[in-house]
mmCIF file of C-alpha atoms in Angstrom:
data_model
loop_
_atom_site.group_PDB
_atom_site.id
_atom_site.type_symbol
_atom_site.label_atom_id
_atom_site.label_comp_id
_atom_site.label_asym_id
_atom_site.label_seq_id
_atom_site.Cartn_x
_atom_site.Cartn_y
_atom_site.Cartn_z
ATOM 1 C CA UNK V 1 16.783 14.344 7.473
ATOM 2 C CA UNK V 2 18.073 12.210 4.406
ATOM 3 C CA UNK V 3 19.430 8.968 3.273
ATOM 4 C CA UNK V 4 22.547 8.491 0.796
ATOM 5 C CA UNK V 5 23.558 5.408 -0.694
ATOM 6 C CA UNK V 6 25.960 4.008 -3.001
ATOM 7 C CA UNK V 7 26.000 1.298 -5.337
ATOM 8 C CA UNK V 8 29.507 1.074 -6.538
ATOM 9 C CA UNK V 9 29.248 -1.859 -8.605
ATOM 10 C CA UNK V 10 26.446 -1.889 -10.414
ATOM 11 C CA UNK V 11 28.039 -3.651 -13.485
ATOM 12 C CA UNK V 12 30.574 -1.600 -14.056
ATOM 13 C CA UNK V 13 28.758 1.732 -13.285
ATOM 14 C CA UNK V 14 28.836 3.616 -9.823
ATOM 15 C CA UNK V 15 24.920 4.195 -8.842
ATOM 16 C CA UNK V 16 24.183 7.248 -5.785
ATOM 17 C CA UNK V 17 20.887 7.932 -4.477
ATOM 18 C CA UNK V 18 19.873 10.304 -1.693
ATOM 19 C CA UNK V 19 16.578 11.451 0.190
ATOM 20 C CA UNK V 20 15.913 14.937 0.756
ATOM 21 C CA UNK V 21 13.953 14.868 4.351
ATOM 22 C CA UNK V 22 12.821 18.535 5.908
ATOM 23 C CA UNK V 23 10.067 19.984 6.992
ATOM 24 C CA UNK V 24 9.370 22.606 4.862
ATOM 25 C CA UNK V 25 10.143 23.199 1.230
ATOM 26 C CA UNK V 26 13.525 24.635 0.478
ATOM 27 C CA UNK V 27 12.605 26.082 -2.886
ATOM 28 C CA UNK V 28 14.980 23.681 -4.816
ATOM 29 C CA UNK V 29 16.409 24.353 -8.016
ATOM 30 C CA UNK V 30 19.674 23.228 -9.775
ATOM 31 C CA UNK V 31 22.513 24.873 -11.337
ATOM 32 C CA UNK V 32 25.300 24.281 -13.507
ATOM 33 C CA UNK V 33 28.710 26.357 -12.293
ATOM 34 C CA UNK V 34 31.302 26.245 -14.785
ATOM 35 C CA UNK V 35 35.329 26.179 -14.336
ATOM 36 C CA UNK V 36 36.447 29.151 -13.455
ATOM 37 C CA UNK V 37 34.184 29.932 -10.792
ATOM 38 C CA UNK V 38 35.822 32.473 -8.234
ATOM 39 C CA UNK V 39 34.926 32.040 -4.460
ATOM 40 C CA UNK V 40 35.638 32.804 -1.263
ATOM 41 C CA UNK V 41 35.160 30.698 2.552
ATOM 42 C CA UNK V 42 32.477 32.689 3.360
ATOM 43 C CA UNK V 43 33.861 32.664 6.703
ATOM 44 C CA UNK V 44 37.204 34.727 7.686
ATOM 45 C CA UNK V 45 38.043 34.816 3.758
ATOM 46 C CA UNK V 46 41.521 33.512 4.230
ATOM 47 C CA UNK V 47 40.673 30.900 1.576
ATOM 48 C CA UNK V 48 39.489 31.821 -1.747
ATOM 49 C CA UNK V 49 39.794 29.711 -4.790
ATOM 50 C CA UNK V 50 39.389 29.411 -8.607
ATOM 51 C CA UNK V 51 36.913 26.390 -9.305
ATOM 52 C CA UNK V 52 38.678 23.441 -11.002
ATOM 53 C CA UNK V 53 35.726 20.990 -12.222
ATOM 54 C CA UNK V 54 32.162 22.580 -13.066
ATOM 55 C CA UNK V 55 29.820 20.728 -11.638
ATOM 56 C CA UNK V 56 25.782 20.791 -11.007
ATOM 57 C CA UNK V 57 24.114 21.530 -7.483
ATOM 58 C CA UNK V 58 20.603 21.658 -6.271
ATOM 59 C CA UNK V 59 20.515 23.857 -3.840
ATOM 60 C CA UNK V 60 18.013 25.100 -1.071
ATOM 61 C CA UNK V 61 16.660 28.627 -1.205
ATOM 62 C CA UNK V 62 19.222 29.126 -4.618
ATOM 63 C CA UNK V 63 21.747 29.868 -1.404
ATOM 64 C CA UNK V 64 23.259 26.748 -0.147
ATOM 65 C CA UNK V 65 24.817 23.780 -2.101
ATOM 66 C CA UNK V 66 23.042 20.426 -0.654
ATOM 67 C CA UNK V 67 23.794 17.803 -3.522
ATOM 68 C CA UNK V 68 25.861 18.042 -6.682
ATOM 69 C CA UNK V 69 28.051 16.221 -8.712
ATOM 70 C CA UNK V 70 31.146 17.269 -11.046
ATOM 71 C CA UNK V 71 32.065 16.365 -14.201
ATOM 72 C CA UNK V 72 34.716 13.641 -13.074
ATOM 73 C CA UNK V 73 31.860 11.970 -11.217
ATOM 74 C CA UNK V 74 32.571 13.550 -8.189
ATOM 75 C CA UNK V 75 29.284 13.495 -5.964
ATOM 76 C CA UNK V 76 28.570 15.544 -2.537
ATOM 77 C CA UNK V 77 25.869 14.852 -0.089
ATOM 78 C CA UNK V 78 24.878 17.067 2.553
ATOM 79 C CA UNK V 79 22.570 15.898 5.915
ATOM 80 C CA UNK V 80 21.319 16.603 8.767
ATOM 81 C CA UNK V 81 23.684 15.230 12.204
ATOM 82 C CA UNK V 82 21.591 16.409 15.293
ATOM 83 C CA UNK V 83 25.325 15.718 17.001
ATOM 84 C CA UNK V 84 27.120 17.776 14.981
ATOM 85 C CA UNK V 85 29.800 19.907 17.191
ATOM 86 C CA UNK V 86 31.935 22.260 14.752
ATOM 87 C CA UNK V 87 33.588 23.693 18.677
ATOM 88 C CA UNK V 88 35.121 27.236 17.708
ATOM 89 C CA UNK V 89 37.330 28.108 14.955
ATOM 90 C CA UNK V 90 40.369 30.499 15.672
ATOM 91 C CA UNK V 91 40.682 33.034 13.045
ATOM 92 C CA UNK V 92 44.058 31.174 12.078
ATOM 93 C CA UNK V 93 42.023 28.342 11.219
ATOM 94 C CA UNK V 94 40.902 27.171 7.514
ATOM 95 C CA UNK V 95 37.492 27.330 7.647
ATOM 96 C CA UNK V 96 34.636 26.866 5.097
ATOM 97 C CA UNK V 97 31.009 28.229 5.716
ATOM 98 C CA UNK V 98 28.118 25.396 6.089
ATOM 99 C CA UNK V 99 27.059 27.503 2.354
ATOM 100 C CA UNK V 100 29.900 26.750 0.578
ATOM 101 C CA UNK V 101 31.270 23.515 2.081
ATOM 102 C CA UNK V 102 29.905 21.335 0.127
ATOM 103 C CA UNK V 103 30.747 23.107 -3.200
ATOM 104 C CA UNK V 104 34.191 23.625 -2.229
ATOM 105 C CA UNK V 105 34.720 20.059 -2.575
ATOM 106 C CA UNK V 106 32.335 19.863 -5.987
ATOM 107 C CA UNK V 107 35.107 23.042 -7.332
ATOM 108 C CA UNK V 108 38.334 20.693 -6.331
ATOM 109 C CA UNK V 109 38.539 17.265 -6.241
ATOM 110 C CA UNK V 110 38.124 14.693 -8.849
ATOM 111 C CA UNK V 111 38.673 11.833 -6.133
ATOM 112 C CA UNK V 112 37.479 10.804 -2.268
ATOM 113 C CA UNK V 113 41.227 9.925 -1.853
ATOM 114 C CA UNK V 114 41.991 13.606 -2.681
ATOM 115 C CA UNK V 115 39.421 15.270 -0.564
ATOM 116 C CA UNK V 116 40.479 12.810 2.977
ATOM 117 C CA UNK V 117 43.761 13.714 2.582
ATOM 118 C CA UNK V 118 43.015 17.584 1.581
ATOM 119 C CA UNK V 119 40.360 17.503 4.763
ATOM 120 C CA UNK V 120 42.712 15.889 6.827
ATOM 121 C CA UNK V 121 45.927 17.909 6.007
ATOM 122 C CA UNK V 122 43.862 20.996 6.098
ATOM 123 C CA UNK V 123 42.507 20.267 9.361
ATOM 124 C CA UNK V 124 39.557 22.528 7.955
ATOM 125 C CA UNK V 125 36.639 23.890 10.305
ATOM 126 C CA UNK V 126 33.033 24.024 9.898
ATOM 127 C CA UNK V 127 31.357 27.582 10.125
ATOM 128 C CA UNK V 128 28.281 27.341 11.113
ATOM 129 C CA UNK V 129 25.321 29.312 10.020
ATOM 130 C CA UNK V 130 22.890 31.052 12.257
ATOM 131 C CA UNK V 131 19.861 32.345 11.959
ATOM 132 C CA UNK V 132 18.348 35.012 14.207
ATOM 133 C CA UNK V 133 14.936 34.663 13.926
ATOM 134 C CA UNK V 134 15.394 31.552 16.417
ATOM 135 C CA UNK V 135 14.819 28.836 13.827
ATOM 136 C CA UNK V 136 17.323 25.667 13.719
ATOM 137 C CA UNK V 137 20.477 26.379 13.404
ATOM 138 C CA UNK V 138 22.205 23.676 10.922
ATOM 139 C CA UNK V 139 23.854 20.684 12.336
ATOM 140 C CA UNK V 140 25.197 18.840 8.899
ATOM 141 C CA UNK V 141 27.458 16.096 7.810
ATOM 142 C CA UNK V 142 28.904 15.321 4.755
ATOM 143 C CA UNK V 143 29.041 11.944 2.197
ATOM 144 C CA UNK V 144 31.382 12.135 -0.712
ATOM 145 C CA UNK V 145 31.703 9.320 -2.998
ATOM 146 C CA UNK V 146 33.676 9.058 -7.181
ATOM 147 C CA UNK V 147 33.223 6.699 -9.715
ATOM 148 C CA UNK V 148 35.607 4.739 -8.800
ATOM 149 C CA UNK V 149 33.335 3.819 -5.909
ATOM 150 C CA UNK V 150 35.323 5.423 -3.236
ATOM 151 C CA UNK V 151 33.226 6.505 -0.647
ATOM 152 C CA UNK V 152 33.605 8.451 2.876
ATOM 153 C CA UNK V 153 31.769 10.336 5.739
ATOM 154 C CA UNK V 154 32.910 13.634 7.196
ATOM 155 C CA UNK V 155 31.324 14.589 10.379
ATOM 156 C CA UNK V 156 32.115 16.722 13.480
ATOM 157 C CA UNK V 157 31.990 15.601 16.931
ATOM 158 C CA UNK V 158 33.881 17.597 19.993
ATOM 159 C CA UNK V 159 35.256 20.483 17.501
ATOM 160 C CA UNK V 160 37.115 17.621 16.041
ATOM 161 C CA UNK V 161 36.998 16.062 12.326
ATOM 162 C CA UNK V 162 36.009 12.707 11.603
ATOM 163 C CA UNK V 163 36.588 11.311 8.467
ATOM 164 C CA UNK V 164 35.395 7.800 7.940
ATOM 165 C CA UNK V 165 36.941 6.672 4.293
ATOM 166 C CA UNK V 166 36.341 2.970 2.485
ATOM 167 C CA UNK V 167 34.506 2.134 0.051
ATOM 168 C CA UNK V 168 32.306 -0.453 1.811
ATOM 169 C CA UNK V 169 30.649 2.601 3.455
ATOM 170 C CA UNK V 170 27.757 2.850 1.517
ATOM 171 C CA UNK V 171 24.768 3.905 3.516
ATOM 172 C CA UNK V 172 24.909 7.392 5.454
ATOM 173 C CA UNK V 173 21.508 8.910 6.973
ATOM 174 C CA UNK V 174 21.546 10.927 10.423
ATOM 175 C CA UNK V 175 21.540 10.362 14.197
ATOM 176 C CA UNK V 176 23.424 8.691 15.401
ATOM 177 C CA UNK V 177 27.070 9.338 14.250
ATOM 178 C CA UNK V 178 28.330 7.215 11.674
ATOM 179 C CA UNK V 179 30.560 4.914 13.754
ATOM 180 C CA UNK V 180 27.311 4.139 16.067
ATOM 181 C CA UNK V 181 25.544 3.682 12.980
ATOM 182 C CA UNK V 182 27.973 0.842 11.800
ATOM 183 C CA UNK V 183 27.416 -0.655 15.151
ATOM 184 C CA UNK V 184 23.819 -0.640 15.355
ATOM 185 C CA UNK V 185 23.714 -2.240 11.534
ATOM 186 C CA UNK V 186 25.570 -5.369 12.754
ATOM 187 C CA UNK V 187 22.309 -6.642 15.145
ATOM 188 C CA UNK V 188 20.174 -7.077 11.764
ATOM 189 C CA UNK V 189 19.478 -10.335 9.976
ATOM 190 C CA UNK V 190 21.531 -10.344 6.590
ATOM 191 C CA UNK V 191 23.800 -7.853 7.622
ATOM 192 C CA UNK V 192 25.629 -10.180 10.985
ATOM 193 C CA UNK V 193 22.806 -10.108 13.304
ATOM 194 C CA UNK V 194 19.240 -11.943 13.854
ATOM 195 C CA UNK V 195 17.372 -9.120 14.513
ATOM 196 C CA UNK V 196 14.602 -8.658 11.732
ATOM 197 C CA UNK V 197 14.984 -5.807 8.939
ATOM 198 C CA UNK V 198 13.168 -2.378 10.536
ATOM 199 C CA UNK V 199 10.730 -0.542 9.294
ATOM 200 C CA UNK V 200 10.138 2.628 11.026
ATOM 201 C CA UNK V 201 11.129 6.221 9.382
ATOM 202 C CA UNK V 202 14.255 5.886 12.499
ATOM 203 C CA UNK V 203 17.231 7.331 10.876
ATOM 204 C CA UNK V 204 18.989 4.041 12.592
ATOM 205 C CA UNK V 205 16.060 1.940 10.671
ATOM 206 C CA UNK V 206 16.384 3.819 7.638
ATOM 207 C CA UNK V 207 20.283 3.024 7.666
ATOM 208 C CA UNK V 208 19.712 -0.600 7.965
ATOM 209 C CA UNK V 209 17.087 -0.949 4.975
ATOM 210 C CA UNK V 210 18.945 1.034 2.725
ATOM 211 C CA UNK V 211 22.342 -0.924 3.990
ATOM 212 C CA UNK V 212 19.994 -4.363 3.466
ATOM 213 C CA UNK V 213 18.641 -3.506 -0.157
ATOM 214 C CA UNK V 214 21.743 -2.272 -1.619
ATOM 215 C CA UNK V 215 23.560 -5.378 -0.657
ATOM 216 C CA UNK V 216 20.783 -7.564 -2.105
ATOM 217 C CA UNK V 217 20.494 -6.169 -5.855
ATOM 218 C CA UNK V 218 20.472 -8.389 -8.605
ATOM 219 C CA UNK V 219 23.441 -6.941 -11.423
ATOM 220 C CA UNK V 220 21.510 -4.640 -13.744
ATOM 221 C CA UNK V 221 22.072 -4.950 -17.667
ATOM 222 C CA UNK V 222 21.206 -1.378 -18.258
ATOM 223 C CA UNK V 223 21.855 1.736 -17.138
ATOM 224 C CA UNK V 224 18.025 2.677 -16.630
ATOM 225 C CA UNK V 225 18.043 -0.763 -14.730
ATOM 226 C CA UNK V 226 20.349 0.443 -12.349
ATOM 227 C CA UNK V 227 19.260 3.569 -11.997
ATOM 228 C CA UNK V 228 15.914 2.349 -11.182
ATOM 229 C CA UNK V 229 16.901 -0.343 -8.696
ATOM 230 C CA UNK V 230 18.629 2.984 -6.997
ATOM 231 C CA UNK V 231 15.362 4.374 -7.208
ATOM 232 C CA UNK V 232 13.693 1.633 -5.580
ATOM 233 C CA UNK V 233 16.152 1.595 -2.222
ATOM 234 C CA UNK V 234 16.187 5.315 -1.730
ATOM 235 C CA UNK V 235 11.800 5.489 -2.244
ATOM 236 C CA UNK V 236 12.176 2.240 0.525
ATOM 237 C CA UNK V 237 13.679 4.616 2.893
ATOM 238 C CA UNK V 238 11.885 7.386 2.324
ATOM 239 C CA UNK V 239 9.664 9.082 4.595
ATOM 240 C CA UNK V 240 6.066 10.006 4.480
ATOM 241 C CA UNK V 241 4.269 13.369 4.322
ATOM 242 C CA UNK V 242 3.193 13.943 8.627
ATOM 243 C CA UNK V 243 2.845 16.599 10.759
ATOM 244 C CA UNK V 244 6.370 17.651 12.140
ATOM 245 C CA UNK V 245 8.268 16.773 14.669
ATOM 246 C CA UNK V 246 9.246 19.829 17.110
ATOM 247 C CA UNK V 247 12.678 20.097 16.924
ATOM 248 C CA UNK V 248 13.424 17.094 15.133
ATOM 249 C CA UNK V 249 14.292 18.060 11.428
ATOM 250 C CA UNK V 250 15.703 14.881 10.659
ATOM 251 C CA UNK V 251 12.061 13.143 11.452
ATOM 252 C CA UNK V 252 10.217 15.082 8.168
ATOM 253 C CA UNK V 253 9.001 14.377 4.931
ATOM 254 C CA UNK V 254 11.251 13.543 1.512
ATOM 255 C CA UNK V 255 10.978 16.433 -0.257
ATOM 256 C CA UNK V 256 12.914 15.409 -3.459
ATOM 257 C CA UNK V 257 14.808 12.427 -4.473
ATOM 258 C CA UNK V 258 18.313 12.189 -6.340
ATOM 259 C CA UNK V 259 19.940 9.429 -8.362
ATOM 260 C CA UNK V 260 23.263 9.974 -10.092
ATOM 261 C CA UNK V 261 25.029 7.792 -12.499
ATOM 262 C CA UNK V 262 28.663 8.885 -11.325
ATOM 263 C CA UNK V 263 30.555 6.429 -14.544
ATOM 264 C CA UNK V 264 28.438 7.825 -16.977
ATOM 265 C CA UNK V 265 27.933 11.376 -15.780
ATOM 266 C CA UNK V 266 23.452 11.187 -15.338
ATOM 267 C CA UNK V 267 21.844 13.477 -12.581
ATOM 268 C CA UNK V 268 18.522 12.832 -12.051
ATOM 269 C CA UNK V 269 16.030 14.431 -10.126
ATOM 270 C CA UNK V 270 12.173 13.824 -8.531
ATOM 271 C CA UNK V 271 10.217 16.166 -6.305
ATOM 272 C CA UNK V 272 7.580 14.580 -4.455
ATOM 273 C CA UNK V 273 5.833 17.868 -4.706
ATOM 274 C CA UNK V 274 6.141 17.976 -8.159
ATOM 275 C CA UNK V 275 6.556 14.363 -9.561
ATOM 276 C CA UNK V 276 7.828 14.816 -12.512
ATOM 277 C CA UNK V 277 11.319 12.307 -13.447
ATOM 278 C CA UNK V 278 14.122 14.745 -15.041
ATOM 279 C CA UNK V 279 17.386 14.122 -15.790
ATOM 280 C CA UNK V 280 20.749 16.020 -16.710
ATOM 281 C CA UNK V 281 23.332 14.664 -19.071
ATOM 282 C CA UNK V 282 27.179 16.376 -18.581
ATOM 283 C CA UNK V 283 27.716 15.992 -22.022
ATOM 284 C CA UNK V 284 25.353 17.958 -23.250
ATOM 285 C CA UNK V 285 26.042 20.891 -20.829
ATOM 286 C CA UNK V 286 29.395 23.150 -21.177
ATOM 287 C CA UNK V 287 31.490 23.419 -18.271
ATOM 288 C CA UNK V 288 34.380 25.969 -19.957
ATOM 289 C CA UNK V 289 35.816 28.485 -18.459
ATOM 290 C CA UNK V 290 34.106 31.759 -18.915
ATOM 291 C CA UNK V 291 30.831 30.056 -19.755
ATOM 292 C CA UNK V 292 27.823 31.129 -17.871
ATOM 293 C CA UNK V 293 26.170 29.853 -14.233
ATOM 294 C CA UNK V 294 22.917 28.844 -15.469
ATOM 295 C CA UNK V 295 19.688 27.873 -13.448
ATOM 296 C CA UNK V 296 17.282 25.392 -14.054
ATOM 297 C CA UNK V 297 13.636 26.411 -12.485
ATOM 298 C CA UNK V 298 12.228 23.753 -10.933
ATOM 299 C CA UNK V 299 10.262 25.659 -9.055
ATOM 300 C CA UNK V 300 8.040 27.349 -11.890
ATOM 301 C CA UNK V 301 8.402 25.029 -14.893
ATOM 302 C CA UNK V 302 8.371 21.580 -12.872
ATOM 303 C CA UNK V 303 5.001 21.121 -12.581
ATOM 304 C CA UNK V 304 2.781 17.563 -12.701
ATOM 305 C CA UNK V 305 1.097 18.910 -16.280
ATOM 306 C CA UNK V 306 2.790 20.426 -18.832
ATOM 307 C CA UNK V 307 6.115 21.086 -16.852
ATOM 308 C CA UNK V 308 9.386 19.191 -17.202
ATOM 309 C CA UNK V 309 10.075 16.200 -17.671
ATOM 310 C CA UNK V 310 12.776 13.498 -19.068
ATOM 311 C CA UNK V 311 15.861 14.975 -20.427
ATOM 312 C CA UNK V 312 16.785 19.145 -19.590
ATOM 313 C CA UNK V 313 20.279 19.292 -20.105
ATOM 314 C CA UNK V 314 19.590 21.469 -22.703
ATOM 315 C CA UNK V 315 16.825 23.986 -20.535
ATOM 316 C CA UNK V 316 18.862 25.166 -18.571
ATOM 317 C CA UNK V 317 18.852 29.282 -18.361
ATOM 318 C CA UNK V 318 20.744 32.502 -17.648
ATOM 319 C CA UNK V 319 19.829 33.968 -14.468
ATOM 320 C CA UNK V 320 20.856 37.298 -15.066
ATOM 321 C CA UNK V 321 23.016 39.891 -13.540
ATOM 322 C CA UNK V 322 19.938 40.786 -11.259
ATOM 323 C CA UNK V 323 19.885 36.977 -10.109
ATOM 324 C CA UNK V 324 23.345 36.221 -9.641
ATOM 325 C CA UNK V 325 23.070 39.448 -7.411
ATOM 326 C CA UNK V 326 20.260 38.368 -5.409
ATOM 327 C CA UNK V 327 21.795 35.187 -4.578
ATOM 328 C CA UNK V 328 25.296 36.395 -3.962
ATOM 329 C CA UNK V 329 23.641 38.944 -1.588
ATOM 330 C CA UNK V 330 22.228 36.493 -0.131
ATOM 331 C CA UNK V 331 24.630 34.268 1.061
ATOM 332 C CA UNK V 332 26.607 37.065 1.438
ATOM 333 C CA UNK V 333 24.069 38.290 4.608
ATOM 334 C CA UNK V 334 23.774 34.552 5.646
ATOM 335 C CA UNK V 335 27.623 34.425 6.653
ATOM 336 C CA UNK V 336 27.444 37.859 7.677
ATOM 337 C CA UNK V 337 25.164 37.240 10.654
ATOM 338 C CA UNK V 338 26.607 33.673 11.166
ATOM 339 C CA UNK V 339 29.947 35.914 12.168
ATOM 340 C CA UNK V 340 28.025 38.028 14.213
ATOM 341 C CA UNK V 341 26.733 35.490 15.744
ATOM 342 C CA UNK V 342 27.252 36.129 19.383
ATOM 343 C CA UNK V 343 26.385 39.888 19.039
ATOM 344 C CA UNK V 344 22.867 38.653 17.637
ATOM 345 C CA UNK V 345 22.303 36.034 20.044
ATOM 346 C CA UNK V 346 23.190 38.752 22.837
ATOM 347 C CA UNK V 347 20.127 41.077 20.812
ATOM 348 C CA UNK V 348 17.647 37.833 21.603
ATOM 349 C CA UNK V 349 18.816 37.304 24.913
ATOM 350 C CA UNK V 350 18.234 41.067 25.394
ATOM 351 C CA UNK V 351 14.625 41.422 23.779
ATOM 352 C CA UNK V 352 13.712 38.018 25.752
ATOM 353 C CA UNK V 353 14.421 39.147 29.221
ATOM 354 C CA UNK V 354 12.984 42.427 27.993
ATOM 355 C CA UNK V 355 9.527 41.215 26.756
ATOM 356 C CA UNK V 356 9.206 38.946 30.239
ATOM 357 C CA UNK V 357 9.943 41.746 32.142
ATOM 358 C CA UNK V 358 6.936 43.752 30.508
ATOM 359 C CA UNK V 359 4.433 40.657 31.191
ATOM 360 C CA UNK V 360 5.406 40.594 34.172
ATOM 361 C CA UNK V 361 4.637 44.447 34.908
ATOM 362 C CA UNK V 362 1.403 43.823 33.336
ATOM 363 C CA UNK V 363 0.258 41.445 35.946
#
């Protein structure tokens, strides 16, 4: 599921891309949250905070923060890790739900150098979400990157946090963990090794394409050069429309494509549902304090005629009291049955042995 990478000198501008790779459509839209913004861990609420930067998200089912960027050109990337291991948080621990991790860092960091050392001083845990009905449970890492260029990966193995921080690390996609990844990279031709340049939808081959292309760009004079060079890496790795994988969310389709211009404060966004370019310019959009959340539809108004396209800074929209309240109840039952947890997955272990034991009678 996914591929991020970062350009960080793309004369004189910092250039991110990501693929969005699932297997179903998450309903994407985007948002603009303001300063201001009060929140909470969504986990054992022992951290709750006032957001410092406003920032814009696209988010899946209008629930959980997956991409975003804040107005210092701070930029957050969430994928799938198959390996991920969160192990089990105390309730002395700082925690941050999986729905809220992401935008924790959008709300308070202008820099990857502040976020390492927060996440490492912190020592903060993962909460997982759950979901009851049996579905995949989310296994996620995390790429941050400024526009300065900084860049690092955040990933859990063993319980334990792994931060991997330098701005050479430009490439993140999924299995395996990121310090395998950097391994396997080496045996390609270009990038230290002789082996020729993949081209499977592997997350391994993806990382070496994307790794390959970005490394091989020719300086752009433009921004829209740049951005479309970006364009052109993340669309190389990419991965087709195909009937799923069983259990393999990270071998699925790009859903949606996003390339951000992190110096000069651009977010743009394609579905490949919907392929219609847009774009969102921070300087046109008010981040105060007391301003509203506002929601952009891209589910109803981004369609291939007669929907939007280009430049929306400006159509962005209220989502009401009624809104707000469906998606704060939302999350809110989300992290609710992720802390229940083991009482639900008790219920299913319950209702399974139940259900064989009536086949079994009806024999």
């Amino acid at each position: 599921m996914c591929t991020r990478v970062l350009w960080p000198d793309a004369n004189g501008t910092v250039i991110v891309g990501r693929n969005m790779d699932f297997h179903m459509d998450l309903l994407t839209n985007l948002w603009k949250m303001p300063r201001g913004v009060e929140r909470k861990d969504g986990a054992n609420n022992k951290l709750v905070w006032k957001a410092k930067y406003g920032s814009v998200i696209a988010t899946a089912f209008d629930l959980i923060a997956t991409d975003g960027m804040n107005e210092e050109g701070f930029a957050g990337h969430i994928l799938w890790l198959a390996e991920s291991d969160y192990g089990q948080p105390k309730e002395s621990d700082v925690q941050l739900s999986q729905a809220v991790w992401l935008q924790y860092y959008l709300d308070n960091f202008a820099t990857v150098a502040e976020a390492v050392e927060w996440t490492n001083s912190a020592d903060v845990k993962v909460s997982q979400l759950f979901d009851p009905t049996g579905h995949l449970v989310p296994t996620l890492h995390l790429a941050i990157n400024d526009a300065s260029g900084d860049s690092a990966i955040i990933e859990y193995v063993g319980g334990e946090v792994q931060v991997y921080h330098n701005r050479d690390y430009k490439v993140m996609t999924n299995s395996p963990t990121f310090d395998k990844q950097l391994e396997l990279v080496k045996q390609i031709e270009g990038l230290g090794g002789d082996k020729p340049l993949p081209g499977s939808t592997l997350a391994a081959d993806r990382f070496a394409r994307a790794s390959y292309y970005v490394e091989h760009q020719v300086q752009p004079q433009t921004q829209l050069q740049a951005m479309a060079a970006m364009f052109s890496i993340i669309r190389n790795a990419a991965q087709p429309f195909r009937t799923p994988e069983p259990g393999k969310p990270d071998a699925s389709q790009t859903i949606w494509q996003v390339v951000a211009d992190l110096t000069n404060k651009r977010y743009a966004f394609e579905s490949t549902t919907r392929p219609n370019i847009i774009w969102v310019d921070f300087e046109k959009l008010s981040f105060t304090e007391g301003s509203k959340i506002l929601k952009l539809d891209l589910i109803g108004e981004l369609a291939l005629e007669g929907g939007l396209s280009g430049d929306v800074s400006h159509k962005f929209s209220d989502a009401g009291e009624l809104g707000m309240g469906l998606v704060s109840t939302g999350i809110e039952a989300l992290e609710f049955v992720a802390r229940k947890k083991d009482e639900f997955a008790e219920i299913a272990k319950l209702l399974k042995s139940l259900g064989q034991g009536t086949a079994q009678g009806t024999k």
